[in-house]
Amino acid sequence: MENSETLSLRGSYNRVDKPSALKIFCKFDIIHIFLAAGRMMSKTIAEINEKIAKGQAVVVTAEEVIDLARKKGVAKTAKEVDVVTTGTFGPMCSSGAYFNLGHSKPRIKAGGGTVYLNGVPAYTGLAAVDIFLGATAIPNEDPRNRSHPGEFSYGGGHVIEELVSGKDVKLVITAYGTDCYPRRKVETWINLDNMNEAVLFNMRNAYQNYNVAVNLGDHTVYTYMGVLKPRLGNANYSTSGQLSPLFNDPYYKTIGIGTRIFLGGGAGYITWQGTQHNPSVPRTNKGVATRPGGTLAVIGDMKQMSPRWLVGSSFIGYGATLTVGIGVPIPILSDEILNYTAVTDEELLAPIIDYFEGYPQRSPDVLGEVSYAQLKSGKIRVKGKDVPTASLSSYSRAVEIANILKDWIQKGEFYLTDPVAPLPGADSGATCKPMQERPFEE
Amino acid sequence: MAKARKVVLRFPHRLVDKPIIYRLVKDYDLQFNILKASITPEEEGLLVLELSGKKKNYEEAISFLTGAGVETQLLAQDVLRNEGRCTHCGACVTQCPVNAFRVDLATRQVEFIETRCIACELCIKACPVRAMEVHL
């Protein structure tokens, strides 16, 4: 009985799953029609925010909701619970930050020149003192992989961590000099307080599922998925599974552009779908993406953030990056949404990929699928062999993020936002295309 | 009772060419297994040994070593985890050849069992946040 209702609602969503603010309103109208018919639990974000203001909102984590739904059933739990909080804490390379450094006296134009923060180059192709620092940027003098595997002990992610720790970093600007910006060089200490704006802006975070990396080759490989030992010596994975934001809202029915989130210890927002957002991946009949699917682009004020949730990281032989903490609240607007948040590690399947040959050569072979429950047990079976597993993302920190977000909402310090537009959905046709190389003509 | 103990021995430059380990076998009836050895030219020698033998002999051997000018230290003190830096991701778990890391299945936190560590240092660079530190 409940199932047939869920299906009919999903059909309605499919028709409005296009990026347009107008159609979002349609989406909520549809929910109200169901409410009027008295057939199904329904709430609005505005109603949930009223409860948050009164200190009456019922908030549980995406881990806690599993047991609740098991004990009380989906319908009863959906009625009782207002918000489910999610969390993830892992290395996310498409992260970075932009800064406005303030104008020196005399003025300098970094655009067209160079900027280094603690020796790490930042992008200057913007106005005079606006710069962008990427998490994977490394000093020019870093030996990289000349002596393989390189260590990559300091990069953009580490600078970001130092800045949110309140530390001074060394800023060096060189410029060509103009009539209005005559200065050629600035060397100074600088910290977050000295800057006008310091904004974390990550163009791809919080992947909805990810590969399990193994090595079928005869020697160790050093990858962004960690050190992979030969002949299936280990298997590395990197998501928080049942706590991960997009695993809990697989069709992006509540998470959209404008959703307020936990980002790096402060409050941030989802600005867009992340790069490589791929909602068209295969899914289980419960909607679980079984390949790397949706992604999020996120933004937030670095001055609110903390080094506990933004940690400079190094992948030996690969590069420097930033480990990012993200938590997304999911408003329980219907039974259907609650049902999604009750997903368990047993139901979440990840593809096993060979990083010796398959991944680097972009050959599509998937060696098999395993559940996050199997991955978390410490070993999986690949090609008839028991392979020990390790995670690159911290589940215990993900739990902590979900609990912090829960606490903020319960205390009335964090309100939910209506998305202003949805992310491209499963039927949008959006995919992640490979590069089509077209050689230059002679 | 032959209990194996892992020790780090540091030889000052003047002792690098002296036959010291030989004495552990001959005078103290200890068995040794070399886990790691390095000599920095003109500086010092570093030896990580697993010693097994009678407790009394082991203690006398350590006194002998100390008396001869060798600094001794139980191995567990050599690789340390910076608890403030560790995020408990688990990247180290499968790198360790002696299973010195264990994931607590309830909390998903990574336990570092120092007594198992043989200071091979494989975890040091495999740790993305570089929480594992060598103290020599």
PDB file of C-alpha atoms in Angstrom, chain B residues 7-11 15-34 36-37 46-51 61 64-65 68 70 72:
ATOM      1  CA  VAL B   7      64.902  -2.994  21.259  1.00  0.00           C
ATOM      2  CA  VAL B   8      66.479  -0.106  19.450  1.00  0.00           C
ATOM      3  CA  LEU B   9      70.234   0.201  19.949  1.00  0.00           C
ATOM      4  CA  ARG B  10      72.086   3.350  19.060  1.00  0.00           C
ATOM      5  CA  PHE B  11      75.833   3.095  18.729  1.00  0.00           C
ATOM      6  CA  LEU B  15      81.533   1.929  18.866  1.00  0.00           C
ATOM      7  CA  VAL B  16      80.408   1.344  15.302  1.00  0.00           C
ATOM      8  CA  ASP B  17      83.321  -0.976  14.516  1.00  0.00           C
ATOM      9  CA  LYS B  18      83.299  -2.894  17.838  1.00  0.00           C
ATOM     10  CA  PRO B  19      81.969  -6.488  18.019  1.00  0.00           C
ATOM     11  CA  ILE B  20      79.145  -5.856  20.452  1.00  0.00           C
ATOM     12  CA  ILE B  21      76.261  -7.977  19.236  1.00  0.00           C
ATOM     13  CA  TYR B  22      78.544 -11.006  19.277  1.00  0.00           C
ATOM     14  CA  ARG B  23      78.846 -10.575  23.059  1.00  0.00           C
ATOM     15  CA  LEU B  24      75.055 -10.770  23.455  1.00  0.00           C
ATOM     16  CA  VAL B  25      75.175 -14.295  22.073  1.00  0.00           C
ATOM     17  CA  LYS B  26      78.396 -15.480  23.670  1.00  0.00           C
ATOM     18  CA  ASP B  27      78.128 -13.954  27.158  1.00  0.00           C
ATOM     19  CA  TYR B  28      74.362 -13.661  27.633  1.00  0.00           C
ATOM     20  CA  ASP B  29      73.017 -16.574  25.601  1.00  0.00           C
ATOM     21  CA  LEU B  30      70.534 -14.371  23.745  1.00  0.00           C
ATOM     22  CA  GLN B  31      69.141 -15.058  20.320  1.00  0.00           C
ATOM     23  CA  PHE B  32      68.830 -12.050  18.077  1.00  0.00           C
ATOM     24  CA  ASN B  33      66.947 -11.233  14.945  1.00  0.00           C
ATOM     25  CA  ILE B  34      67.896  -8.063  13.108  1.00  0.00           C
ATOM     26  CA  LYS B  36      66.599  -3.058  10.917  1.00  0.00           C
ATOM     27  CA  ALA B  37      70.158  -1.759  10.738  1.00  0.00           C
ATOM     28  CA  LEU B  46      71.174   2.191  14.565  1.00  0.00           C
ATOM     29  CA  LEU B  47      70.111  -1.376  15.121  1.00  0.00           C
ATOM     30  CA  VAL B  48      66.620  -2.680  15.758  1.00  0.00           C
ATOM     31  CA  LEU B  49      66.820  -6.153  17.298  1.00  0.00           C
ATOM     32  CA  GLU B  50      64.426  -8.738  18.524  1.00  0.00           C
ATOM     33  CA  LEU B  51      66.146 -10.363  21.488  1.00  0.00           C
ATOM     34  CA  ALA B  61      72.838  -7.722  28.509  1.00  0.00           C
ATOM     35  CA  PHE B  64      76.316  -4.370  29.505  1.00  0.00           C
ATOM     36  CA  LEU B  65      75.195  -2.429  26.440  1.00  0.00           C
ATOM     37  CA  ALA B  68      79.578   0.066  26.855  1.00  0.00           C
ATOM     38  CA  VAL B  70      75.147   1.969  23.585  1.00  0.00           C
ATOM     39  CA  THR B  72      69.016   1.247  24.412  1.00  0.00           C
TER      40      THR B  72
END
